[in-house]
Short mmCIF file of C-alpha atoms in Angstrom, two decimals:
data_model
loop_
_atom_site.label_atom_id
_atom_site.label_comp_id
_atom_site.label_asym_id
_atom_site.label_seq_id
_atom_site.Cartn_x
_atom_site.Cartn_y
_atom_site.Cartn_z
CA UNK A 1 -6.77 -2.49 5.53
CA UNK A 2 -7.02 -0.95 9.54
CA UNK A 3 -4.15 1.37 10.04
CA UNK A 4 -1.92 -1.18 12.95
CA UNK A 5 -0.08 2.19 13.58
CA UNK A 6 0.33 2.02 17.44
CA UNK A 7 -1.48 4.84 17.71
CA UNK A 8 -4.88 5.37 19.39
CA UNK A 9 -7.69 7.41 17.45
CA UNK A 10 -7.35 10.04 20.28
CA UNK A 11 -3.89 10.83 19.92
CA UNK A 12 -4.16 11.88 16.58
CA UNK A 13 -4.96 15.38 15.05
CA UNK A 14 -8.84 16.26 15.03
CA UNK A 15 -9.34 15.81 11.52
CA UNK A 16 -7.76 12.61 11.42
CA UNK A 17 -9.89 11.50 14.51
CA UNK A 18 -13.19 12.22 12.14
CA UNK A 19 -11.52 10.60 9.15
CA UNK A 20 -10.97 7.40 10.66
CA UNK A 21 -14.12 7.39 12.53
CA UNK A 22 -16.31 7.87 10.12
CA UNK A 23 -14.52 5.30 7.78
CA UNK A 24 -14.86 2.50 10.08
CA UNK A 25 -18.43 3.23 10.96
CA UNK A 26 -19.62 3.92 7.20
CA UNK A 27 -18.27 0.94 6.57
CA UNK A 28 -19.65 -1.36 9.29
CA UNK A 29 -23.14 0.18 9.24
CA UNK A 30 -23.32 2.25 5.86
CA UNK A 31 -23.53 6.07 5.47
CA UNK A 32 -27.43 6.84 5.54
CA UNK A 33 -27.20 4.94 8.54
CA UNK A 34 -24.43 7.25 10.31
CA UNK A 35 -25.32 10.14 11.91
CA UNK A 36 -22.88 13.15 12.03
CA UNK A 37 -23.58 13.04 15.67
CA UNK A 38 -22.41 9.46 15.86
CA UNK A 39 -19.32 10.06 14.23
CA UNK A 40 -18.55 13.20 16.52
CA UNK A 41 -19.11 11.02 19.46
CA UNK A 42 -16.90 8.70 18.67
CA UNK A 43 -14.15 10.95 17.78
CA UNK A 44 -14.43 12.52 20.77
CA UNK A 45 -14.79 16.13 19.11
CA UNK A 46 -17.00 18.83 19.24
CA UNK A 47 -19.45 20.10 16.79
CA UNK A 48 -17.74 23.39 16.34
CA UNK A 49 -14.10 21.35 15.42
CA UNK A 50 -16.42 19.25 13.05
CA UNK A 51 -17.90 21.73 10.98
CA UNK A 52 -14.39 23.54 10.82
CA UNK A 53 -12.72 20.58 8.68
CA UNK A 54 -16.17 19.07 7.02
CA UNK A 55 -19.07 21.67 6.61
CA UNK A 56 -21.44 19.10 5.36
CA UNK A 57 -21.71 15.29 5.99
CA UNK A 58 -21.57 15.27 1.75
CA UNK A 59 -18.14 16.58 2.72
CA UNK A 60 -17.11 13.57 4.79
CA UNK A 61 -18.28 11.33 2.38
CA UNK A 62 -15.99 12.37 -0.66
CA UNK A 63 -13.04 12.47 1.99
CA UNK A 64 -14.12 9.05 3.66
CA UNK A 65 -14.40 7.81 -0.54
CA UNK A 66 -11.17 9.15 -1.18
CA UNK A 67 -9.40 8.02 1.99
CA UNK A 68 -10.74 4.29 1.68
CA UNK A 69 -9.59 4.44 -2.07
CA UNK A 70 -6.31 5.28 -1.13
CA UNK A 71 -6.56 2.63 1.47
CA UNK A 72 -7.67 -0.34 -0.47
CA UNK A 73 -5.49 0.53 -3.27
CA UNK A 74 -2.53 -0.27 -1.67
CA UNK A 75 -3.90 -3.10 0.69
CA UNK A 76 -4.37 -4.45 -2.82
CA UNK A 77 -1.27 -4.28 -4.67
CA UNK A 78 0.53 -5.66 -1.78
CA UNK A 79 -1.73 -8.17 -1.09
CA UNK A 80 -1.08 -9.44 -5.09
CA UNK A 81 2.22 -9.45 -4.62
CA UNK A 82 2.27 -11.25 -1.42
CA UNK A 83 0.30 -13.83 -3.46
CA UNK A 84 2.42 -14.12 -6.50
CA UNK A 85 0.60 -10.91 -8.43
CA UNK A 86 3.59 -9.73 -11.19
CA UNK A 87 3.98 -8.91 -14.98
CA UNK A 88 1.77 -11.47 -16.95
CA UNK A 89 1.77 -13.90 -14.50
CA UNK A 90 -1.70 -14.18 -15.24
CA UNK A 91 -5.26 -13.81 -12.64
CA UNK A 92 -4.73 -16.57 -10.30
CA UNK A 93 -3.31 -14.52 -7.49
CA UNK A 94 -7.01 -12.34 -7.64
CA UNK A 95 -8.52 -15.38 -6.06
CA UNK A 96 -6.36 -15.52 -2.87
CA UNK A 97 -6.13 -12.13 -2.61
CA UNK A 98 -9.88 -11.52 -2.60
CA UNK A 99 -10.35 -14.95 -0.12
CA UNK A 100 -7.92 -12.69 2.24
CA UNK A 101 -10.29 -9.88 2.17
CA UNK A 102 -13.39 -11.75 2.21
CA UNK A 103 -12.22 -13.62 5.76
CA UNK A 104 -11.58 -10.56 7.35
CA UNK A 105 -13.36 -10.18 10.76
CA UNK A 106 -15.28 -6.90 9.50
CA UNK A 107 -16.14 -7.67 6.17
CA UNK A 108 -18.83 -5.50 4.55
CA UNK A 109 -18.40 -5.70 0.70
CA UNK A 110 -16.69 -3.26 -1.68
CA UNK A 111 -17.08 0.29 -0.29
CA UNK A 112 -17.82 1.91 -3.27
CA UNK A 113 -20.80 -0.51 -4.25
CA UNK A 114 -22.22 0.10 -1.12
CA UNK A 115 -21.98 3.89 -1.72
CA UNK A 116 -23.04 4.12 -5.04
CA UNK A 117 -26.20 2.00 -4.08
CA UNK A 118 -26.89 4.25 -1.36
CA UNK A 119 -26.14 7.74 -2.60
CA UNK A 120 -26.04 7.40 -6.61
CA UNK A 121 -28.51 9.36 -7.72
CA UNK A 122 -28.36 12.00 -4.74
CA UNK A 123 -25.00 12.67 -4.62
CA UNK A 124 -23.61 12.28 -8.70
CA UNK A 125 -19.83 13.33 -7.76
CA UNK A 126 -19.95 10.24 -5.72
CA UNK A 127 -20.37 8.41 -8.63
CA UNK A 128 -17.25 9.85 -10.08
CA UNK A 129 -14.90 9.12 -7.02
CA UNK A 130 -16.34 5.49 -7.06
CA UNK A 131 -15.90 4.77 -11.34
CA UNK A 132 -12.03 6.29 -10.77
CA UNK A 133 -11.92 3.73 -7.90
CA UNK A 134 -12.85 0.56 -10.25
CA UNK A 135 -10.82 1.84 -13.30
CA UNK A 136 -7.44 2.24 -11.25
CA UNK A 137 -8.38 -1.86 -10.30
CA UNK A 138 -9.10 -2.39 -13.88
CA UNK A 139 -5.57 -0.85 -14.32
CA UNK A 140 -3.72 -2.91 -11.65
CA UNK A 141 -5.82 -6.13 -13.30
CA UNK A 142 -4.16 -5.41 -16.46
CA UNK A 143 -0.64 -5.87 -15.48
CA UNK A 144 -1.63 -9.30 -14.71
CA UNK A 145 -2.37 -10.18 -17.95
CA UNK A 146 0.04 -10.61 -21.39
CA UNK A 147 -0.23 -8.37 -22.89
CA UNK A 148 -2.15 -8.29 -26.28
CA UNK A 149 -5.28 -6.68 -28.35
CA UNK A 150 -7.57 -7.84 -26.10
CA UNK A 151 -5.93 -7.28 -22.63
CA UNK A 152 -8.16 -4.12 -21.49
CA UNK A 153 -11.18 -6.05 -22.39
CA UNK A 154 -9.93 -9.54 -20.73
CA UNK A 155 -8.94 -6.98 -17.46
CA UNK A 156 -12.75 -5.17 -17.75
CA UNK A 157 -14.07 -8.75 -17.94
CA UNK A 158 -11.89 -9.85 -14.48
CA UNK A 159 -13.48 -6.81 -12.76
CA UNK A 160 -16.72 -8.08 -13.31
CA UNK A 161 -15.62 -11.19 -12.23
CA UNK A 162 -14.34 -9.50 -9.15
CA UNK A 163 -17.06 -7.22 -8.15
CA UNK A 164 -19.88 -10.48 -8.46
CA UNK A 165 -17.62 -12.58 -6.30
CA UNK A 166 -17.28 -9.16 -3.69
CA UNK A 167 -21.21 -8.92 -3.61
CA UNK A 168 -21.69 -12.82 -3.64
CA UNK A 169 -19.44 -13.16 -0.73
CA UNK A 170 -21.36 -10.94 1.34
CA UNK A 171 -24.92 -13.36 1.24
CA UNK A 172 -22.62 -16.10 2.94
CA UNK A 173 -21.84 -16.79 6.21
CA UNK A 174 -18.33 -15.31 7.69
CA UNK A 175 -16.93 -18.73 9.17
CA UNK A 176 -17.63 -20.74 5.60
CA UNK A 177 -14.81 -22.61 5.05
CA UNK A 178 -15.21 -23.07 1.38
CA UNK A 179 -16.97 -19.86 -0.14
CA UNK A 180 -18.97 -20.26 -3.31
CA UNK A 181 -18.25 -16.71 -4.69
CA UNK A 182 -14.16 -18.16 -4.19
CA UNK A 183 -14.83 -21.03 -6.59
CA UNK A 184 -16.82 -19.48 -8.97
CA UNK A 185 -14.18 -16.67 -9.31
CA UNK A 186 -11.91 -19.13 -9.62
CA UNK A 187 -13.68 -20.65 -12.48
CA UNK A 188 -13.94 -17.65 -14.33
CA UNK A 189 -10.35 -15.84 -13.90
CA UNK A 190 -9.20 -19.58 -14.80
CA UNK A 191 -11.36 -19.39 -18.17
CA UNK A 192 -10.02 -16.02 -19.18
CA UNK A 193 -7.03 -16.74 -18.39
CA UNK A 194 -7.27 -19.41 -20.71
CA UNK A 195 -8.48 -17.16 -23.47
CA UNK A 196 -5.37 -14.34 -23.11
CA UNK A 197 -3.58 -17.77 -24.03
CA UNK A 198 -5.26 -18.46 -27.22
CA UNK A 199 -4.75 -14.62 -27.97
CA UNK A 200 -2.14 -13.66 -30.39
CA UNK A 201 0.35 -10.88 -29.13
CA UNK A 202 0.14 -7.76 -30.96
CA UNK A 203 2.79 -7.96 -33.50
CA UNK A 204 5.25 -5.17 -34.72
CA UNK A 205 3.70 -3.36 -38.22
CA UNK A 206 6.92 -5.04 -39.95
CA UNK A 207 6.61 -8.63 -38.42
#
């Protein structure tokens, strides 16, 4: 999910500099933590360029949300394809998918959770930027599954699923082999996986 352009952060335009600054460092350290003089440091800007593209650090959050939505979104759907992810194939490829995120050298948890644990009841339009972020997962979830009356509840119930194994996998250690938050994820995408099967196909009126 790091941008492998060939491109340094200084050779890009000012506003991209901050952007991709403050990502990685609200990220690593979290945003109460990150001081808008840390961030202009590191992008090797001055205050008054700053303030000309964010006039508030509440402003650089939203973009940083936003950014690391778009960002995730797409490591995600190819990272389910490059794991078998299609058309009612079913939730398996969730559990390698995640276990490539969750043995990433700089692995911090989801994003949004972080944020909206943070900043939740300070900042409420965070709150919308993060519940868009989990129902366009939900969404991608979905396709997984056959589909069927009880798909958007079987694709809510894998989100769950997801987010426990996301927060789970942050209380163990980074060079684990075998992650417990893996295998119980496993277990539970297996069972309802199991239950889509048992679930009748919605049928045409006339059938």
């Amino acid at each position: 999910m790091i941008n492998d352009s060939s491109k340094t952060i200084l050779d890009r335009p000012p506003r991209e500099r901050i952007l991709l600054t403050a990502h990685d460092l609200f990220y690593r350290d979290g945003i109460r933590a990150t001081g808008i003089d840390k961030v202009i440091a590191e992008s090797g800007v001055t205050k008054v360029t700053f303030y000309r593209y964010f006039p508030s650090k509440n402003d650089l959050i939203r973009a940083f949300l936003n950014y690391r939505h778009e960002l995730w979104m797409a490591w995600f759907n190819d990272a389910l394809q490059r794991h078998g992810g299609r058309a009612g194939v079913g939730l398996m490829p969730l559990v390698e998918t995640m276990a490539e995120w969750f043995r990433k050298p700089i692995y911090r948890g989801c994003a949004f959770i972080n944020t909206v644990a943070e900043l939740g009841g300070v900042l409420p339009d965070v709150l919308e930027i993060c519940h868009q972020h989990k129902q366009d997962m939900v969404r991608v979830i979905a396709e997984l599954l056959p589909d069927g009356p009880n798909r958007q509840q079987l694709a809510n119930a894998a989100a769950v699923a997801i987010d426990g194994a996301i927060v789970k996998a942050q209380l163990e250690a980074q060079e684990a082999a075998e992650k417990q938050s893996l295998k119980s994820l496993e277990m539970l995408l297996t069972a309802l996986d199991a239950f889509a099967e048992l679930t009748p196909t919605a049928k045409a009126p006339n059938d």
